[in-house]
XYZ file of N, CA and C in Angstrom:
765
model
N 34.456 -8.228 26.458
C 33.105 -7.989 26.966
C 33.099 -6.805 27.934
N 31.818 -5.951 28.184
C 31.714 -4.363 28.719
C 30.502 -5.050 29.084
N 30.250 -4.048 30.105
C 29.078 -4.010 30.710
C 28.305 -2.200 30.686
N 27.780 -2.349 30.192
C 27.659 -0.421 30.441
C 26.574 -0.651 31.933
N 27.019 0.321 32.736
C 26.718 0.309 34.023
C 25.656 1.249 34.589
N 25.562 2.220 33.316
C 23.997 3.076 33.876
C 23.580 3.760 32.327
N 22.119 2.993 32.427
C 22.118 3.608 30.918
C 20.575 3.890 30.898
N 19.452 4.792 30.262
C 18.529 5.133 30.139
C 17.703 4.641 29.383
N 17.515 3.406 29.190
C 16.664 2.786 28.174
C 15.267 3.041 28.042
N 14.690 3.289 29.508
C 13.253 3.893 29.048
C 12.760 4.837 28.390
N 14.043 5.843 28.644
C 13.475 7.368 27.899
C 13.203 7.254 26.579
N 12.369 8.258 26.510
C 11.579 8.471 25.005
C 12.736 8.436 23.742
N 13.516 8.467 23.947
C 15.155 8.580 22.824
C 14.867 7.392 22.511
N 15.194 6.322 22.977
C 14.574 5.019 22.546
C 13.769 4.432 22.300
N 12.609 5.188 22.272
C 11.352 4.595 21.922
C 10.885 3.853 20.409
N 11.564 4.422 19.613
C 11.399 3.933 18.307
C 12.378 2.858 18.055
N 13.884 2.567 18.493
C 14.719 1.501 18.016
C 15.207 0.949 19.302
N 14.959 0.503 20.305
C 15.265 -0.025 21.199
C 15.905 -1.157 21.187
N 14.979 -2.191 19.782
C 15.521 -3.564 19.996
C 17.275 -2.815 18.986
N 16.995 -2.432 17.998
C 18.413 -2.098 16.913
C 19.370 -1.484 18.093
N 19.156 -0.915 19.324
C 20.375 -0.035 20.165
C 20.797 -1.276 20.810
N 19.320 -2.387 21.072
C 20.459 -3.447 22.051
C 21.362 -4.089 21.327
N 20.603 -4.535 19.937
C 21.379 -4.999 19.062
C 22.660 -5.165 18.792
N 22.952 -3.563 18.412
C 24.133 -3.254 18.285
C 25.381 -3.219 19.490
N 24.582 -2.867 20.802
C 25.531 -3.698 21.425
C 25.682 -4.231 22.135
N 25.070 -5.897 21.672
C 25.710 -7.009 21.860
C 26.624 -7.162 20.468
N 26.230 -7.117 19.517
C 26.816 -7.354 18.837
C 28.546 -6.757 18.783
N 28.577 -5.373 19.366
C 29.679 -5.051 19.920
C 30.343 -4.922 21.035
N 29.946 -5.885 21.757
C 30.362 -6.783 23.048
C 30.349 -6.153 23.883
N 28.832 -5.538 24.387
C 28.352 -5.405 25.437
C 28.046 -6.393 26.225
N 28.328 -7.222 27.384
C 27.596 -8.638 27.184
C 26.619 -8.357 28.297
N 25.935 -7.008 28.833
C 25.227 -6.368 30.003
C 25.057 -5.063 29.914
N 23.815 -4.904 30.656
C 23.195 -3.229 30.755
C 22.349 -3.216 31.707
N 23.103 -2.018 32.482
C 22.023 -1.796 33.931
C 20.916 -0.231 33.323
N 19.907 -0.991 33.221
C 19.211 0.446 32.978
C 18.479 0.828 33.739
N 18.547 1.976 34.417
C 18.190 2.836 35.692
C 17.261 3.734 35.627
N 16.507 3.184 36.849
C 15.364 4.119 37.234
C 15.747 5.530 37.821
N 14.773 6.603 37.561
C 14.444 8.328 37.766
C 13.232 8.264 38.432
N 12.281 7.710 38.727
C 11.221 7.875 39.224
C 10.550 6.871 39.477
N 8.980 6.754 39.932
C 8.491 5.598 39.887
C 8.173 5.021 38.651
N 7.264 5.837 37.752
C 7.284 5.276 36.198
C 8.300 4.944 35.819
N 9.276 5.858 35.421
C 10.431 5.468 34.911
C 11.077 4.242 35.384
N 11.403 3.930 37.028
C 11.606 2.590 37.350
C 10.597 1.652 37.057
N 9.617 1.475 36.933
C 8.472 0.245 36.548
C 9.195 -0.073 35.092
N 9.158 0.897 34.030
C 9.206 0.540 32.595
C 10.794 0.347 32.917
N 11.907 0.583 33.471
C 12.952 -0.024 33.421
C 12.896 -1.470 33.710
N 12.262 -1.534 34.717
C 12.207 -3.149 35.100
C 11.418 -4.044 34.058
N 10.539 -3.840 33.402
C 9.339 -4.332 32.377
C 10.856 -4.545 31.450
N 11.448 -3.699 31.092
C 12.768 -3.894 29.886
C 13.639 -5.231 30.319
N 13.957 -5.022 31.332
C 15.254 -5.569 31.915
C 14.872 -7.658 31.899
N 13.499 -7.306 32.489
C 12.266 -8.699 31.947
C 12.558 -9.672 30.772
N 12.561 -8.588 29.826
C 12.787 -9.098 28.434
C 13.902 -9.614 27.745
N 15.055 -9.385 28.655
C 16.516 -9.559 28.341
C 17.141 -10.214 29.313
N 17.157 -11.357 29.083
C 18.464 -11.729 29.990
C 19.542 -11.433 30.704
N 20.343 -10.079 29.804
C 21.356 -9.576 30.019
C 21.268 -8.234 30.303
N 20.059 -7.815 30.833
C 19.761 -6.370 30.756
C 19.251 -6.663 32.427
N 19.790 -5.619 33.498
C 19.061 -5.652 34.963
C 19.007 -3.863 34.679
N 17.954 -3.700 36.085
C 17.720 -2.742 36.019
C 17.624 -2.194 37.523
N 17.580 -0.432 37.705
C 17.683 -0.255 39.384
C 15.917 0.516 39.645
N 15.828 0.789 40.865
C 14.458 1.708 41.024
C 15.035 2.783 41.836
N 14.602 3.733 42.072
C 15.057 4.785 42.731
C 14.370 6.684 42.276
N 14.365 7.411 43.606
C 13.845 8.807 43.177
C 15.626 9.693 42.616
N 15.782 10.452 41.029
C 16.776 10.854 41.217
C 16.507 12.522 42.053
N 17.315 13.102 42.245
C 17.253 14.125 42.854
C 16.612 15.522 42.419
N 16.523 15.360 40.996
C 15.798 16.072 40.257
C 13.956 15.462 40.813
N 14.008 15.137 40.805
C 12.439 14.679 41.056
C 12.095 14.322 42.721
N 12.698 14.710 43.670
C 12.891 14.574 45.012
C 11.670 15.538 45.600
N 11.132 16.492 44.888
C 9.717 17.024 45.409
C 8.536 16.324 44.882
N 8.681 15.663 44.214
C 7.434 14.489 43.770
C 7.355 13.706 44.723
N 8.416 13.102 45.139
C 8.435 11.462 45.933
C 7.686 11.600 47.256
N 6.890 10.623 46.836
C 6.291 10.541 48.608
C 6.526 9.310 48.962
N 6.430 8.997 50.489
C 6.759 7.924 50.946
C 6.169 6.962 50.361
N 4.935 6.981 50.185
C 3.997 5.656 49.201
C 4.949 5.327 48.360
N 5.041 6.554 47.485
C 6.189 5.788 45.837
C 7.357 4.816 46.811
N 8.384 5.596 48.055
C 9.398 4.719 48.229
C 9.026 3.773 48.501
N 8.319 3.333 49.093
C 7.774 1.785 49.412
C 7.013 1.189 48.402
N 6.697 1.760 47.214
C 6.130 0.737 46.206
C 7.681 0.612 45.286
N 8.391 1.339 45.595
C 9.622 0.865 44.717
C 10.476 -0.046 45.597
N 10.021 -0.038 46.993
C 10.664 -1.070 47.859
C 10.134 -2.722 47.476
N 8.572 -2.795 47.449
C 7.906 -3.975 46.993
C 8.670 -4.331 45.513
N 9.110 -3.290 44.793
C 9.486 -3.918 43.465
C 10.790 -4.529 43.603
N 11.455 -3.972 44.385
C 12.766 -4.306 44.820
C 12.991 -5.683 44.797
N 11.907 -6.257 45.694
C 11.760 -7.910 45.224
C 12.428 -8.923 44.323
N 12.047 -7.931 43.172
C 12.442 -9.024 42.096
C 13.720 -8.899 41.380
N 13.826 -10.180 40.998
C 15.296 -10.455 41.062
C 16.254 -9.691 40.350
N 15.505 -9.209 38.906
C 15.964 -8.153 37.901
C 16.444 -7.221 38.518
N 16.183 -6.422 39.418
C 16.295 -5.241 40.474
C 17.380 -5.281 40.994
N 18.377 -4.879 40.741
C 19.891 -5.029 41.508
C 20.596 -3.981 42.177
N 19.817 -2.937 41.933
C 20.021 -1.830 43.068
C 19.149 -0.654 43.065
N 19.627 0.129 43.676
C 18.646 1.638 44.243
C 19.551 2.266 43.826
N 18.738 3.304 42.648
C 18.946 4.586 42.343
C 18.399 5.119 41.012
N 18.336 6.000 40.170
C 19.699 7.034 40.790
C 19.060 8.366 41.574
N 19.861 8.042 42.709
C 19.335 9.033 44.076
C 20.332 9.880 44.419
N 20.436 10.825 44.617
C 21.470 11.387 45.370
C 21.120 12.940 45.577
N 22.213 14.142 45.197
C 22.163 15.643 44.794
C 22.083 16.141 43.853
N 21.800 17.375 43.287
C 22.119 17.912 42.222
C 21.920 19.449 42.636
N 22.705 20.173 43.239
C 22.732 21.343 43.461
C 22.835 22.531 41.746
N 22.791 21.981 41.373
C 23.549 22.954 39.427
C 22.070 23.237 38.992
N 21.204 22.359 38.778
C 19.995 22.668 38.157
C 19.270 23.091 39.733
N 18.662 22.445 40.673
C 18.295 22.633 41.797
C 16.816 22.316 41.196
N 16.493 21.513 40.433
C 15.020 20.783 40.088
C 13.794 20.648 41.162
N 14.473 20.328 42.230
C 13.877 20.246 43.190
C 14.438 20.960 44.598
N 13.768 20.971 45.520
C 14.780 22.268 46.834
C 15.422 21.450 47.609
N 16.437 22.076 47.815
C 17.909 21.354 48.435
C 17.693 20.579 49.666
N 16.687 21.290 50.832
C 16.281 20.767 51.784
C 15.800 19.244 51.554
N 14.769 19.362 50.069
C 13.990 18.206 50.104
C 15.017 16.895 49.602
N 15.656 17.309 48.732
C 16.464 16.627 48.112
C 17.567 15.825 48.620
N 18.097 16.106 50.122
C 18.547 15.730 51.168
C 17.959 15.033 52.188
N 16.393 15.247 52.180
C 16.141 14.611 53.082
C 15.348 13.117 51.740
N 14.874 12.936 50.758
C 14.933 12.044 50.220
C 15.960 11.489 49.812
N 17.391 11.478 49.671
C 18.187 10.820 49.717
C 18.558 10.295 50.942
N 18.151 10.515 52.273
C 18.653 9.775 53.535
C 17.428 8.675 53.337
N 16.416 8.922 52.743
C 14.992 8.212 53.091
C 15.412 6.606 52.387
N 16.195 7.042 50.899
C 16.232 5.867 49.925
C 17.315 5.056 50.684
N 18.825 5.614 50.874
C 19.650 5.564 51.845
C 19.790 4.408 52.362
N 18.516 5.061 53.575
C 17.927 3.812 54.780
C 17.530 2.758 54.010
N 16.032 2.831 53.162
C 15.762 1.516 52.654
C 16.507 0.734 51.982
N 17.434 1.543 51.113
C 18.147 0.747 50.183
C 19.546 -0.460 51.085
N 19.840 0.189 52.103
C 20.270 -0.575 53.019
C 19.833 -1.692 54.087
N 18.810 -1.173 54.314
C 17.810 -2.097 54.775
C 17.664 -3.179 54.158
N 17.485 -3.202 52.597
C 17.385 -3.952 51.561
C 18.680 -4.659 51.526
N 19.896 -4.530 51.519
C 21.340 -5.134 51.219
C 20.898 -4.971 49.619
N 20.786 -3.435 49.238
C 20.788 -3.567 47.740
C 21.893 -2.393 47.439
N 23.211 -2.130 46.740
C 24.160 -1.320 46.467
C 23.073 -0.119 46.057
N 23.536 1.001 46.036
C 22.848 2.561 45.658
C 23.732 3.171 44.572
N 22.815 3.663 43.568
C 23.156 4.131 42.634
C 23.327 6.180 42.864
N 24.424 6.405 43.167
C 24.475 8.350 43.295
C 24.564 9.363 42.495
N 24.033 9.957 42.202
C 24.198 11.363 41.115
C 24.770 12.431 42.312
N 25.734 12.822 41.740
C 26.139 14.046 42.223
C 26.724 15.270 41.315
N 25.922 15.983 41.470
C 26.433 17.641 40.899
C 26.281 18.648 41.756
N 27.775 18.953 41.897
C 27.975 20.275 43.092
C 26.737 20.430 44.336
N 27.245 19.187 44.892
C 26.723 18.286 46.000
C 27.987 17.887 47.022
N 29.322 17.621 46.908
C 29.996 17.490 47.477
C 30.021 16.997 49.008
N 30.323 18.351 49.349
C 30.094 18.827 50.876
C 28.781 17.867 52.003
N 27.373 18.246 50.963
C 26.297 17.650 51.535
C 26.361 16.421 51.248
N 26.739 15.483 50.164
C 26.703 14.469 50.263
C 27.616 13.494 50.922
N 29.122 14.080 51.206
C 29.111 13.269 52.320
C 28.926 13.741 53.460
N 28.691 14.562 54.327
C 27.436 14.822 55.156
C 26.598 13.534 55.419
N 25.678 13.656 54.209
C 24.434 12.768 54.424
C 25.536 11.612 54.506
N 26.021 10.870 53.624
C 26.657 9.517 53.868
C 27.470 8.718 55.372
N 28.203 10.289 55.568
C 28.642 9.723 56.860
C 27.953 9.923 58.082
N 26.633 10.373 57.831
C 25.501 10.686 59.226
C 24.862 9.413 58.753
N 24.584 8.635 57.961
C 23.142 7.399 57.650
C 24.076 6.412 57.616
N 25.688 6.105 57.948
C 26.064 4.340 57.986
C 27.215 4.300 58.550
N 27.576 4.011 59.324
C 28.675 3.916 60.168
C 29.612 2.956 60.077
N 28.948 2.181 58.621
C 30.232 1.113 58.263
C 30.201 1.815 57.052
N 30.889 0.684 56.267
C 30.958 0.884 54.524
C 30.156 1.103 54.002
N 29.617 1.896 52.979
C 28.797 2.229 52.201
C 29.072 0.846 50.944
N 27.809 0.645 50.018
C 27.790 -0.522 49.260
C 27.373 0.724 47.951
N 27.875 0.720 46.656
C 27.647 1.480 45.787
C 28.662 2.118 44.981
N 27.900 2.961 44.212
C 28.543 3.556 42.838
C 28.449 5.262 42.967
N 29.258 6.116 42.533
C 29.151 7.473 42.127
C 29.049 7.611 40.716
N 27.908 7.940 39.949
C 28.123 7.391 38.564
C 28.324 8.984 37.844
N 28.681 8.760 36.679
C 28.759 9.440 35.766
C 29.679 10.750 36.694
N 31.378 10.321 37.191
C 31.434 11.058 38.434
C 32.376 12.357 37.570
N 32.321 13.427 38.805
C 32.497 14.885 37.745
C 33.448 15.864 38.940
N 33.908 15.009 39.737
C 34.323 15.922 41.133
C 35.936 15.603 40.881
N 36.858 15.829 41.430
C 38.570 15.501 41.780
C 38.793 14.306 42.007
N 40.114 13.757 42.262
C 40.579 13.061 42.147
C 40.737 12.518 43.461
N 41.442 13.954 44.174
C 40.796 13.882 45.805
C 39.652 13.318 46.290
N 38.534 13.520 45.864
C 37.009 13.382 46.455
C 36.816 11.940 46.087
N 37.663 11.799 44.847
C 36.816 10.529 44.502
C 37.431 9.361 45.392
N 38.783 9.543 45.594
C 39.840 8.654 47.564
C 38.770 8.740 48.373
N 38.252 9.791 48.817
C 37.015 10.327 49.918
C 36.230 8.959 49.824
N 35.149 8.911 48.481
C 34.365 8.406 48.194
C 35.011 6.398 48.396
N 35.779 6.930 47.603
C 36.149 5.383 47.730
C 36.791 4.143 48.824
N 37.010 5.380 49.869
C 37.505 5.100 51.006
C 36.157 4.484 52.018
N 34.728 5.387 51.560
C 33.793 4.815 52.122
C 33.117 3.826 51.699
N 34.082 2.990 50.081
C 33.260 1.963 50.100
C 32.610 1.844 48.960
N 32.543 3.006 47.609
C 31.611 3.452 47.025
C 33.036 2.917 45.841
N 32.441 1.989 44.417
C 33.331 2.854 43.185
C 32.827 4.035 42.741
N 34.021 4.092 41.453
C 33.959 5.561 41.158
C 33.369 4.639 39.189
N 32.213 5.535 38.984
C 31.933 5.057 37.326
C 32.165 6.537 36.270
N 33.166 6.181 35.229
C 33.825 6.967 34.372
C 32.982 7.153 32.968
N 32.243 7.805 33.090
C 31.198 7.891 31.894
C 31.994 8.819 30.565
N 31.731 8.845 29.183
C 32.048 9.410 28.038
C 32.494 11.042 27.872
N 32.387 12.031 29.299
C 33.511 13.057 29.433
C 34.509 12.886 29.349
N 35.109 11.451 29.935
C 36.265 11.436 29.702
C 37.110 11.571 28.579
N 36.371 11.198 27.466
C 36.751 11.552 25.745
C 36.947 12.511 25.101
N 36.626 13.668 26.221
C 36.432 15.068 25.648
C 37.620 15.801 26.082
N 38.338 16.293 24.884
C 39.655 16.910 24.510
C 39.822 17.694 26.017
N 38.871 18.717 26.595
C 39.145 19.446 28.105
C 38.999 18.466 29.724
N 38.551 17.526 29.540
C 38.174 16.968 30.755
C 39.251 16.308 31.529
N 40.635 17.105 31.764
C 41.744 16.751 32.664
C 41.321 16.312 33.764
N 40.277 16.855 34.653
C 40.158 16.624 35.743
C 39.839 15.076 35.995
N 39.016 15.038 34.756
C 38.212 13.296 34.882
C 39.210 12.270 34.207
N 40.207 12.668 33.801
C 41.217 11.907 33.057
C 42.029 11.708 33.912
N 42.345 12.374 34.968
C 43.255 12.242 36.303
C 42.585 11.281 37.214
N 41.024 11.363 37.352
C 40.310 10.410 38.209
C 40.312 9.135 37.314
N 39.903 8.884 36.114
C 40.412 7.698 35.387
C 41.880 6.835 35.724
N 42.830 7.947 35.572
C 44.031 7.608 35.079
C 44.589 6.725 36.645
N 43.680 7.684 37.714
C 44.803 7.347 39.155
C 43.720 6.371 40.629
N 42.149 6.172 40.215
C 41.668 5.756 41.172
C 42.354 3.853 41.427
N 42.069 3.348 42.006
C 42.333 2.284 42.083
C 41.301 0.875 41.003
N 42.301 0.617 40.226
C 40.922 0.176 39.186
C 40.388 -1.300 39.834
N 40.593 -1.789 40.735
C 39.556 -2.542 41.710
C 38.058 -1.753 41.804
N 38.211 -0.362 41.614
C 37.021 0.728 42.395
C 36.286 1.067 41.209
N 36.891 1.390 39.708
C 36.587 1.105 38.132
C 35.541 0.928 37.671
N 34.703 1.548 37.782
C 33.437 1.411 36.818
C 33.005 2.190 34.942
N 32.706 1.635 34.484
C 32.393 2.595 33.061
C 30.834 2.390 32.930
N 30.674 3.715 31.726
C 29.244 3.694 31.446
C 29.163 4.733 30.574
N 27.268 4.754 30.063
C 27.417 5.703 29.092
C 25.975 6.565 30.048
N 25.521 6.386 30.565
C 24.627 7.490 30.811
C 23.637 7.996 29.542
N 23.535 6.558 28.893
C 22.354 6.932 27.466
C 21.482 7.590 27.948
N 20.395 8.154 26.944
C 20.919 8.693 25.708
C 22.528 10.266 26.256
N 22.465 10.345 26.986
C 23.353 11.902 27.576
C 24.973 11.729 26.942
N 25.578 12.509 26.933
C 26.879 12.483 27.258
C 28.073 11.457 26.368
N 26.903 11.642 24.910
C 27.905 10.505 23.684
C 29.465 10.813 23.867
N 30.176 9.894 23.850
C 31.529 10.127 23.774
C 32.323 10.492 22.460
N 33.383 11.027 22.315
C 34.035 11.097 21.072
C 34.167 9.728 20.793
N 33.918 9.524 19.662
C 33.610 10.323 18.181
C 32.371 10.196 18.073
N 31.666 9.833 18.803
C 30.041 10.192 18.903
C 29.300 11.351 19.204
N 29.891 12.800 20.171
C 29.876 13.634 20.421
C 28.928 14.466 19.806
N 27.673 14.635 20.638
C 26.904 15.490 20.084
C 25.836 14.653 19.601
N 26.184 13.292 19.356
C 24.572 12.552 19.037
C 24.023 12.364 20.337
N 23.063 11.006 20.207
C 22.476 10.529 20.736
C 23.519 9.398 21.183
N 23.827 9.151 22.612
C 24.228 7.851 23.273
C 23.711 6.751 23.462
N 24.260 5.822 23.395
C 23.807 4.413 23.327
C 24.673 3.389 23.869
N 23.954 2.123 24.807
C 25.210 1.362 25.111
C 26.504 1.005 24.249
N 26.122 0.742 22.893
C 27.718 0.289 22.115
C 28.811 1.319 22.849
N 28.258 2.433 22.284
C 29.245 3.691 22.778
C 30.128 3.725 24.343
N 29.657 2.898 25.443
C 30.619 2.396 26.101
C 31.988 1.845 25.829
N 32.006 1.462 24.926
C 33.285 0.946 24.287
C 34.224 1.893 23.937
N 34.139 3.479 23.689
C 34.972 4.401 23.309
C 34.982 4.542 24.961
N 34.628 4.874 25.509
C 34.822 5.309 26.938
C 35.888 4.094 27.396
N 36.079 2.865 27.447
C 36.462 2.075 27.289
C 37.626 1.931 26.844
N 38.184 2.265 25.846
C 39.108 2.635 25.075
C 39.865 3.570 25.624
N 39.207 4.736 25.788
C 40.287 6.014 26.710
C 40.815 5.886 27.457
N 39.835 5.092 28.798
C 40.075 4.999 30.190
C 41.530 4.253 29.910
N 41.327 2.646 29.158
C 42.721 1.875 29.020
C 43.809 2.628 28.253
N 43.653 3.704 27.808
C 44.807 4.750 27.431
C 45.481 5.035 28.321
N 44.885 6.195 29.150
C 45.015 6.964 30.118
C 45.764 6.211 31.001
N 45.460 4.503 31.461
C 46.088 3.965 32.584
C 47.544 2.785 31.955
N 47.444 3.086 30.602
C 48.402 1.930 29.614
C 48.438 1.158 29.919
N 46.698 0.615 29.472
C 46.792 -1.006 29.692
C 46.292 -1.490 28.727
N 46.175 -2.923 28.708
C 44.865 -3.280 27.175
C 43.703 -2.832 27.130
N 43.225 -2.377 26.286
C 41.707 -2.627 26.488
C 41.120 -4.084 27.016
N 41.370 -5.085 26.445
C 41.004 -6.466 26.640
C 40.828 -6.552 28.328
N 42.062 -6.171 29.105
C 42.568 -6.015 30.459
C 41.544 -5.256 31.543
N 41.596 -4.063 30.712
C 40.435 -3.088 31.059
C 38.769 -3.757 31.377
N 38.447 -3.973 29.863
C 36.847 -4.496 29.825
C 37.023 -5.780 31.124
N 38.042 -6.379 31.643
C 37.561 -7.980 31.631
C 37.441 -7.520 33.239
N 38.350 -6.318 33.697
C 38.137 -5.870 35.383
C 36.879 -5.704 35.914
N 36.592 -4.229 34.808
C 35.489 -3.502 34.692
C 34.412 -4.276 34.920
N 34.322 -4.970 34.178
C 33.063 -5.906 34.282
C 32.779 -7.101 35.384
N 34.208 -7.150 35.772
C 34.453 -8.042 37.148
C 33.458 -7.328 38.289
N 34.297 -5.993 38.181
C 34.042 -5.459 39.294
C 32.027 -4.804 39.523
N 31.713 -4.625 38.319
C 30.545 -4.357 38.420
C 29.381 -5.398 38.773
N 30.073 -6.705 38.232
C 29.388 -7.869 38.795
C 28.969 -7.763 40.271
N 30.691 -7.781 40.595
C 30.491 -8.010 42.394
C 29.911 -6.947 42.794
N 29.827 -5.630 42.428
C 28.881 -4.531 43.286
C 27.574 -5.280 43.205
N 26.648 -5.279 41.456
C 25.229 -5.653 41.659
C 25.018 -6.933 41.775
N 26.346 -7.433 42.220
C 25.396 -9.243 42.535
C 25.164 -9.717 41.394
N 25.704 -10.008 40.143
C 24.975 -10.027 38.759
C 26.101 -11.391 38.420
N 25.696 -12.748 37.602
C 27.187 -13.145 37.075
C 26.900 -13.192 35.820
């Protein structure tokens, strides 16, 4: 059993086969899917999904691409949603310096905003980071002076950074780059973080893994990611999935 740990179910990619993508994996032993909010819409219709499935939770959160939209109203109506029980964390919030979607200033100061509430809340935070580094821990170690509760997902930085990260508290989640014939760097963060800290995922529809490469992603496809990671560290797969999924439990509170 896998859990895929951040996956996009609302987006329009799924709009036509949604029930056939869950389908397939449960049927290929997914036995969970966190599907994550980008915005306020986007978090509402994640949560409306997550409703329908037993085995499906979902997060709310502004991602950083959309950090000049957010106004305080939205954070606090995604705080009221927070409520419910489906809701198992905040995000995906963080940086994204590469595209710069939104301006760096703003994008920093809405990630301290979610930050606060999401802590406030005792709800784990979901992080995007792209060539953000520097500023993000910045922001992290200026907004909590204990442990941070959370995930770095779909993570793309060293092996170094990701000790950094994990030292404050945060796992590290190994999304479907890792499958890709050049991605040493992320095969070293696979191969060497502490797999207590171990997260996987697919980041649907984005970032299909080999031998999927180049389609459309989907939770089953966690399972090749899955597969590598227990390469890389020579262990079972069986061994692998049964941590993985341990450990993602205890971050979102989920059994």
């Amino acid at each position: 059993m896998l859990i895929d740990s951040h996956a996009h179910l609302d987006m329009d990619n799924f709009k036509d086969d949604l029930e056939s993508v869950i389908e397939r994996a449960v049927e290929g032993g997914v036995d969970k899917i966190i599907t994550i909010g980008t915005d306020l819409a986007s978090s509402k219709k994640a949560l409306e999904i997550a409703k329908r499935y037993d085995f499906i939770y979902s997060t709310v959160g502004f991602h950083p691409h959309d950090a000049d939209s957010a106004t305080d109203e939205d954070i606090e109506e995604l705080r009221s949603m927070a409520d419910d029980p489906k809701v198992v964390g905040w995000g995906e919030i963080g940086l994204d310096f590469f595209y710069n979607k939104s301006v760096k200033d703003r994008q920093i100061e809405i990630l301290k905003k979610q930050l606060e509430t999401a802590y406030d809340i005792n709800l784990p935070v979901v992080i995007h980071n792209r060539e953000g580094d520097k500023e993000l821990l910045d922001v992290l170690q200026s907004c909590r002076s204990t442990g941070h509760k959370g995930v770095i997902h779909c993570f793309s930085s060293d092996l170094k950074t990701a000790e950094i990260f994990i030292d404050m508290g945060f796992y590290i989640s190994i999304p479907g780059i890792v499958t890709f014939k050049k991605a040493d760097t992320l095969k070293e963060v696979a191969a060497g973080i502490p797999i207590e800290r171990l997260l996987v995922e697919t980041d649907c529809p984005f970032l299909a893994p080999v031998p999927k490469r180049g389609k459309r992603n989907e939770p089953f496809y966690v399972t090749y990611t899955a597969k590598t990671v227990a390469e890389l560290r020579d262990m079972d797969f069986e061994e692998l999935a049964r941590i993985t999924t341990a450990n993602c439990k205890t971050l979102f509170n989920i059994e």
